[in-house]
Amino acid sequence: MRVAVIHGPNLRLLGRREPEVYGKDTLADVDERLRALAAELEVEIETFQSNHEGEILDFVARAAGSADGFLVNPGGLTHTSVAFRDALVGVGRPFVEVHISNTAGREPFRAHSYLSPVAAGVVFGFGVQGYLLGFRGLASRLSGA
Ligand code: CA2
């Protein structure tokens, strides 16, 4: 089983800006914790971050050749991108959407996600721990458990 992790625009700032909203862990810390969990669950993992929507769409198409599912924090694309949703639906692999913050309790525009209706599951509000919860949920879904 193989999972591709996508971090959307600006998530490379994790741990460096707005720690009161997104916490103190860096993106490298998150990827390290995900890799440790993947090893424990015997799941292969690759991680990807881009600030460019087109690069993310190309990554989805490329990774779908080997990945069974996606773990995605779409960042701001959550609230704007029909194209990201179409790309994920188009490759026919289940994905779990993760948000570090509680998007339902912030500005009203963050309450809507183009991806949530087509996600296998959504985790939000648990800080970076949400990545690990989402990864477990996706692995369980992919194993048919
Ligand atoms: O809570 C989340 O994980 C978000 O997906 C983060 C996005 C935001 O647009 C979503 O509404 C919710 C923002 C990603 C920007 O990442 C930063 C991380 C640290 C500091 C500044 C930006």
PDB file of C-alpha atoms and ligand atoms in Angstrom:
ATOM      1  CA  MET A   1       0.000   0.000   0.000  1.00  0.00           C
ATOM      2  CA  ARG A   2       1.298   3.442  -0.891  1.00  0.00           C
ATOM      3  CA  VAL A   3       0.053   6.889   0.182  1.00  0.00           C
ATOM      4  CA  ALA A   4       0.980  10.238  -1.357  1.00  0.00           C
ATOM      5  CA  VAL A   5       0.819  13.256   0.964  1.00  0.00           C
ATOM      6  CA  ILE A   6       0.164  16.713  -0.502  1.00  0.00           C
ATOM      7  CA  HIS A   7       0.786  19.939   1.396  1.00  0.00           C
ATOM      8  CA  GLY A   8      -0.767  22.883  -0.414  1.00  0.00           C
ATOM      9  CA  PRO A   9       0.328  26.501  -0.786  1.00  0.00           C
ATOM     10  CA  ASN A  10       2.176  28.228   2.063  1.00  0.00           C
ATOM     11  CA  LEU A  11       2.349  25.162   4.278  1.00  0.00           C
ATOM     12  CA  ARG A  12       6.140  25.381   4.122  1.00  0.00           C
ATOM     13  CA  LEU A  13       5.671  28.292   6.582  1.00  0.00           C
ATOM     14  CA  LEU A  14       4.470  25.875   9.235  1.00  0.00           C
ATOM     15  CA  GLY A  15       6.166  26.493  12.579  1.00  0.00           C
ATOM     16  CA  ARG A  16       7.558  29.826  11.361  1.00  0.00           C
ATOM     17  CA  ARG A  17       4.440  32.050  11.174  1.00  0.00           C
ATOM     18  CA  GLU A  18       1.147  32.202  13.091  1.00  0.00           C
ATOM     19  CA  PRO A  19       2.127  29.558  15.704  1.00  0.00           C
ATOM     20  CA  GLU A  20      -0.996  30.514  17.691  1.00  0.00           C
ATOM     21  CA  VAL A  21      -3.103  29.144  14.807  1.00  0.00           C
ATOM     22  CA  TYR A  22      -0.933  26.399  13.294  1.00  0.00           C
ATOM     23  CA  GLY A  23       1.394  25.385  16.146  1.00  0.00           C
ATOM     24  CA  LYS A  24       5.159  25.193  16.409  1.00  0.00           C
ATOM     25  CA  ASP A  25       5.939  22.056  14.411  1.00  0.00           C
ATOM     26  CA  THR A  26       7.569  22.617  11.035  1.00  0.00           C
ATOM     27  CA  LEU A  27       6.564  20.864   7.840  1.00  0.00           C
ATOM     28  CA  ALA A  28       9.714  18.734   8.129  1.00  0.00           C
ATOM     29  CA  ASP A  29       8.551  17.680  11.627  1.00  0.00           C
ATOM     30  CA  VAL A  30       5.156  16.694  10.226  1.00  0.00           C
ATOM     31  CA  ASP A  31       6.703  14.682   7.398  1.00  0.00           C
ATOM     32  CA  GLU A  32       9.036  12.944   9.850  1.00  0.00           C
ATOM     33  CA  ARG A  33       6.117  11.935  12.087  1.00  0.00           C
ATOM     34  CA  LEU A  34       4.160  10.735   9.069  1.00  0.00           C
ATOM     35  CA  ARG A  35       7.112   8.656   7.866  1.00  0.00           C
ATOM     36  CA  ALA A  36       7.449   7.066  11.314  1.00  0.00           C
ATOM     37  CA  LEU A  37       3.741   6.202  11.362  1.00  0.00           C
ATOM     38  CA  ALA A  38       3.894   4.866   7.801  1.00  0.00           C
ATOM     39  CA  ALA A  39       6.778   2.582   8.797  1.00  0.00           C
ATOM     40  CA  GLU A  40       4.803   1.354  11.819  1.00  0.00           C
ATOM     41  CA  LEU A  41       1.778   0.589   9.625  1.00  0.00           C
ATOM     42  CA  GLU A  42       3.970  -0.827   6.837  1.00  0.00           C
ATOM     43  CA  VAL A  43       2.678   1.720   4.337  1.00  0.00           C
ATOM     44  CA  GLU A  44       4.889   3.329   1.698  1.00  0.00           C
ATOM     45  CA  ILE A  45       4.761   7.103   1.693  1.00  0.00           C
ATOM     46  CA  GLU A  46       5.828  10.050  -0.435  1.00  0.00           C
ATOM     47  CA  THR A  47       5.346  13.691   0.485  1.00  0.00           C
ATOM     48  CA  PHE A  48       5.024  16.765  -1.710  1.00  0.00           C
ATOM     49  CA  GLN A  49       4.555  20.486  -1.158  1.00  0.00           C
ATOM     50  CA  SER A  50       4.031  23.211  -3.707  1.00  0.00           C
ATOM     51  CA  ASN A  51       2.843  26.787  -3.775  1.00  0.00           C
ATOM     52  CA  HIS A  52       1.709  26.320  -7.392  1.00  0.00           C
ATOM     53  CA  GLU A  53      -1.706  24.911  -8.204  1.00  0.00           C
ATOM     54  CA  GLY A  54      -0.631  23.523 -11.597  1.00  0.00           C
ATOM     55  CA  GLU A  55       2.300  21.671 -10.041  1.00  0.00           C
ATOM     56  CA  ILE A  56      -0.061  20.120  -7.525  1.00  0.00           C
ATOM     57  CA  LEU A  57      -2.441  18.977 -10.280  1.00  0.00           C
ATOM     58  CA  ASP A  58       0.501  17.457 -12.193  1.00  0.00           C
ATOM     59  CA  PHE A  59       1.688  15.711  -9.017  1.00  0.00           C
ATOM     60  CA  VAL A  60      -1.770  14.163  -8.471  1.00  0.00           C
ATOM     61  CA  ALA A  61      -1.739  12.712 -11.987  1.00  0.00           C
ATOM     62  CA  ARG A  62       1.856  11.462 -11.664  1.00  0.00           C
ATOM     63  CA  ALA A  63       1.540  10.017  -8.156  1.00  0.00           C
ATOM     64  CA  ALA A  64      -1.703   8.234  -8.977  1.00  0.00           C
ATOM     65  CA  GLY A  65       0.367   5.854 -11.084  1.00  0.00           C
ATOM     66  CA  SER A  66       1.759   4.309  -7.909  1.00  0.00           C
ATOM     67  CA  ALA A  67      -0.295   5.656  -4.972  1.00  0.00           C
ATOM     68  CA  ASP A  68      -3.400   3.919  -3.656  1.00  0.00           C
ATOM     69  CA  GLY A  69      -4.651   7.033  -1.879  1.00  0.00           C
ATOM     70  CA  PHE A  70      -3.852  10.625  -0.974  1.00  0.00           C
ATOM     71  CA  LEU A  71      -3.596  12.543   2.297  1.00  0.00           C
ATOM     72  CA  VAL A  72      -4.155  16.208   1.465  1.00  0.00           C
ATOM     73  CA  ASN A  73      -3.950  19.520   3.271  1.00  0.00           C
ATOM     74  CA  PRO A  74      -5.034  21.743   0.374  1.00  0.00           C
ATOM     75  CA  GLY A  75      -4.240  24.974   2.253  1.00  0.00           C
ATOM     76  CA  GLY A  76      -6.046  27.945   0.731  1.00  0.00           C
ATOM     77  CA  LEU A  77      -6.950  25.880  -2.367  1.00  0.00           C
ATOM     78  CA  THR A  78      -9.542  24.216  -0.137  1.00  0.00           C
ATOM     79  CA  HIS A  79     -11.779  27.224  -0.547  1.00  0.00           C
ATOM     80  CA  THR A  80     -11.074  28.097  -4.180  1.00  0.00           C
ATOM     81  CA  SER A  81     -10.066  25.159  -6.326  1.00  0.00           C
ATOM     82  CA  VAL A  82     -12.505  23.228  -8.457  1.00  0.00           C
ATOM     83  CA  ALA A  83      -9.440  22.090 -10.433  1.00  0.00           C
ATOM     84  CA  PHE A  84      -7.837  20.361  -7.412  1.00  0.00           C
ATOM     85  CA  ARG A  85     -11.116  18.603  -6.677  1.00  0.00           C
ATOM     86  CA  ASP A  86     -11.457  17.529 -10.317  1.00  0.00           C
ATOM     87  CA  ALA A  87      -7.877  16.206 -10.357  1.00  0.00           C
ATOM     88  CA  LEU A  88      -8.437  14.068  -7.258  1.00  0.00           C
ATOM     89  CA  VAL A  89     -11.797  12.761  -8.473  1.00  0.00           C
ATOM     90  CA  GLY A  90     -10.290  12.166 -11.920  1.00  0.00           C
ATOM     91  CA  VAL A  91      -7.608   9.761 -10.699  1.00  0.00           C
ATOM     92  CA  GLY A  92     -10.155   7.677  -8.820  1.00  0.00           C
ATOM     93  CA  ARG A  93      -8.139   7.236  -5.629  1.00  0.00           C
ATOM     94  CA  PRO A  94      -9.626   7.869  -2.170  1.00  0.00           C
ATOM     95  CA  PHE A  95      -8.267  10.858  -0.320  1.00  0.00           C
ATOM     96  CA  VAL A  96      -8.485  12.229   3.201  1.00  0.00           C
ATOM     97  CA  GLU A  97      -8.557  16.018   3.705  1.00  0.00           C
ATOM     98  CA  VAL A  98      -6.711  17.423   6.712  1.00  0.00           C
ATOM     99  CA  HIS A  99      -6.736  20.887   8.236  1.00  0.00           C
ATOM    100  CA  ILE A 100      -4.570  21.853  11.165  1.00  0.00           C
ATOM    101  CA  SER A 101      -6.972  24.535  12.380  1.00  0.00           C
ATOM    102  CA  ASN A 102     -10.698  24.338  13.034  1.00  0.00           C
ATOM    103  CA  THR A 103     -11.812  25.762   9.691  1.00  0.00           C
ATOM    104  CA  ALA A 104     -15.453  25.748  10.839  1.00  0.00           C
ATOM    105  CA  GLY A 105     -14.695  28.256  13.602  1.00  0.00           C
ATOM    106  CA  ARG A 106     -12.678  30.835  11.685  1.00  0.00           C
ATOM    107  CA  GLU A 107     -13.625  33.316   8.936  1.00  0.00           C
ATOM    108  CA  PRO A 108     -16.845  32.266   7.160  1.00  0.00           C
ATOM    109  CA  PHE A 109     -15.015  31.702   3.828  1.00  0.00           C
ATOM    110  CA  ARG A 110     -12.993  28.895   5.440  1.00  0.00           C
ATOM    111  CA  ALA A 111     -16.124  26.931   6.293  1.00  0.00           C
ATOM    112  CA  HIS A 112     -16.632  25.882   2.673  1.00  0.00           C
ATOM    113  CA  SER A 113     -14.417  23.254   1.067  1.00  0.00           C
ATOM    114  CA  TYR A 114     -14.611  22.186  -2.580  1.00  0.00           C
ATOM    115  CA  LEU A 115     -12.914  18.925  -1.596  1.00  0.00           C
ATOM    116  CA  SER A 116     -14.847  17.736   1.462  1.00  0.00           C
ATOM    117  CA  PRO A 117     -17.925  16.435  -0.409  1.00  0.00           C
ATOM    118  CA  VAL A 118     -15.750  14.046  -2.434  1.00  0.00           C
ATOM    119  CA  ALA A 119     -13.262  13.113   0.320  1.00  0.00           C
ATOM    120  CA  ALA A 120     -13.221   9.705   1.994  1.00  0.00           C
ATOM    121  CA  GLY A 121     -12.930  11.603   5.261  1.00  0.00           C
ATOM    122  CA  VAL A 122     -12.042  14.975   6.729  1.00  0.00           C
ATOM    123  CA  VAL A 123     -10.064  15.823   9.895  1.00  0.00           C
ATOM    124  CA  PHE A 124      -9.839  19.365  11.206  1.00  0.00           C
ATOM    125  CA  GLY A 125      -9.043  21.206  14.426  1.00  0.00           C
ATOM    126  CA  PHE A 126      -6.556  18.782  15.995  1.00  0.00           C
ATOM    127  CA  GLY A 127      -3.390  20.636  15.054  1.00  0.00           C
ATOM    128  CA  VAL A 128      -0.728  18.689  13.203  1.00  0.00           C
ATOM    129  CA  GLN A 129      -1.950  15.557  15.003  1.00  0.00           C
ATOM    130  CA  GLY A 130      -4.725  15.619  12.392  1.00  0.00           C
ATOM    131  CA  TYR A 131      -2.246  14.441   9.751  1.00  0.00           C
ATOM    132  CA  LEU A 132      -1.577  11.295  11.783  1.00  0.00           C
ATOM    133  CA  LEU A 133      -5.271  10.701  12.481  1.00  0.00           C
ATOM    134  CA  GLY A 134      -6.057  11.166   8.806  1.00  0.00           C
ATOM    135  CA  PHE A 135      -3.222   8.867   7.764  1.00  0.00           C
ATOM    136  CA  ARG A 136      -4.522   6.123  10.050  1.00  0.00           C
ATOM    137  CA  GLY A 137      -8.042   6.581   8.692  1.00  0.00           C
ATOM    138  CA  LEU A 138      -6.866   6.424   5.097  1.00  0.00           C
ATOM    139  CA  ALA A 139      -4.680   3.347   5.708  1.00  0.00           C
ATOM    140  CA  SER A 140      -7.615   1.629   7.387  1.00  0.00           C
ATOM    141  CA  ARG A 141      -9.904   2.507   4.484  1.00  0.00           C
ATOM    142  CA  LEU A 142      -7.365   1.266   1.925  1.00  0.00           C
ATOM    143  CA  SER A 143      -6.871  -2.027   3.765  1.00  0.00           C
ATOM    144  CA  GLY A 144     -10.618  -2.572   3.723  1.00  0.00           C
ATOM    145  CA  ALA A 145     -10.826  -2.640   7.532  1.00  0.00           C
TER     146      ALA A 145
HETATM  147  O1  CA2 B   1      -5.868  24.717   8.926  1.00  0.00           O
HETATM  148  C1  CA2 B   1      -5.327  24.355   7.873  1.00  0.00           C
HETATM  149  O2  CA2 B   1      -4.579  23.386   7.798  1.00  0.00           O
HETATM  150  C2  CA2 B   1      -5.549  25.188   6.605  1.00  0.00           C
HETATM  151  O3  CA2 B   1      -5.654  24.285   5.513  1.00  0.00           O
HETATM  152  C3  CA2 B   1      -4.324  26.057   6.438  1.00  0.00           C
HETATM  153  C4  CA2 B   1      -4.443  27.032   5.263  1.00  0.00           C
HETATM  154  C5  CA2 B   1      -5.756  27.820   5.332  1.00  0.00           C
HETATM  155  O4  CA2 B   1      -5.887  28.616   4.166  1.00  0.00           O
HETATM  156  C6  CA2 B   1      -6.949  26.899   5.457  1.00  0.00           C
HETATM  157  O5  CA2 B   1      -8.111  27.681   5.560  1.00  0.00           O
HETATM  158  C7  CA2 B   1      -6.821  26.005   6.665  1.00  0.00           C
HETATM  159  C8  CA2 B   1      -3.282  28.023   5.296  1.00  0.00           C
HETATM  160  C9  CA2 B   1      -2.016  27.384   4.900  1.00  0.00           C
HETATM  161  C10 CA2 B   1      -0.947  28.391   5.130  1.00  0.00           C
HETATM  162  O6  CA2 B   1      -0.023  27.790   5.996  1.00  0.00           O
HETATM  163  C11 CA2 B   1       0.584  28.540   6.919  1.00  0.00           C
HETATM  164  C12 CA2 B   1       1.180  27.847   7.923  1.00  0.00           C
HETATM  165  C13 CA2 B   1       1.814  28.534   8.920  1.00  0.00           C
HETATM  166  C14 CA2 B   1       1.866  29.904   8.896  1.00  0.00           C
HETATM  167  C15 CA2 B   1       1.262  30.598   7.880  1.00  0.00           C
HETATM  168  C16 CA2 B   1       0.618  29.908   6.870  1.00  0.00           C
END
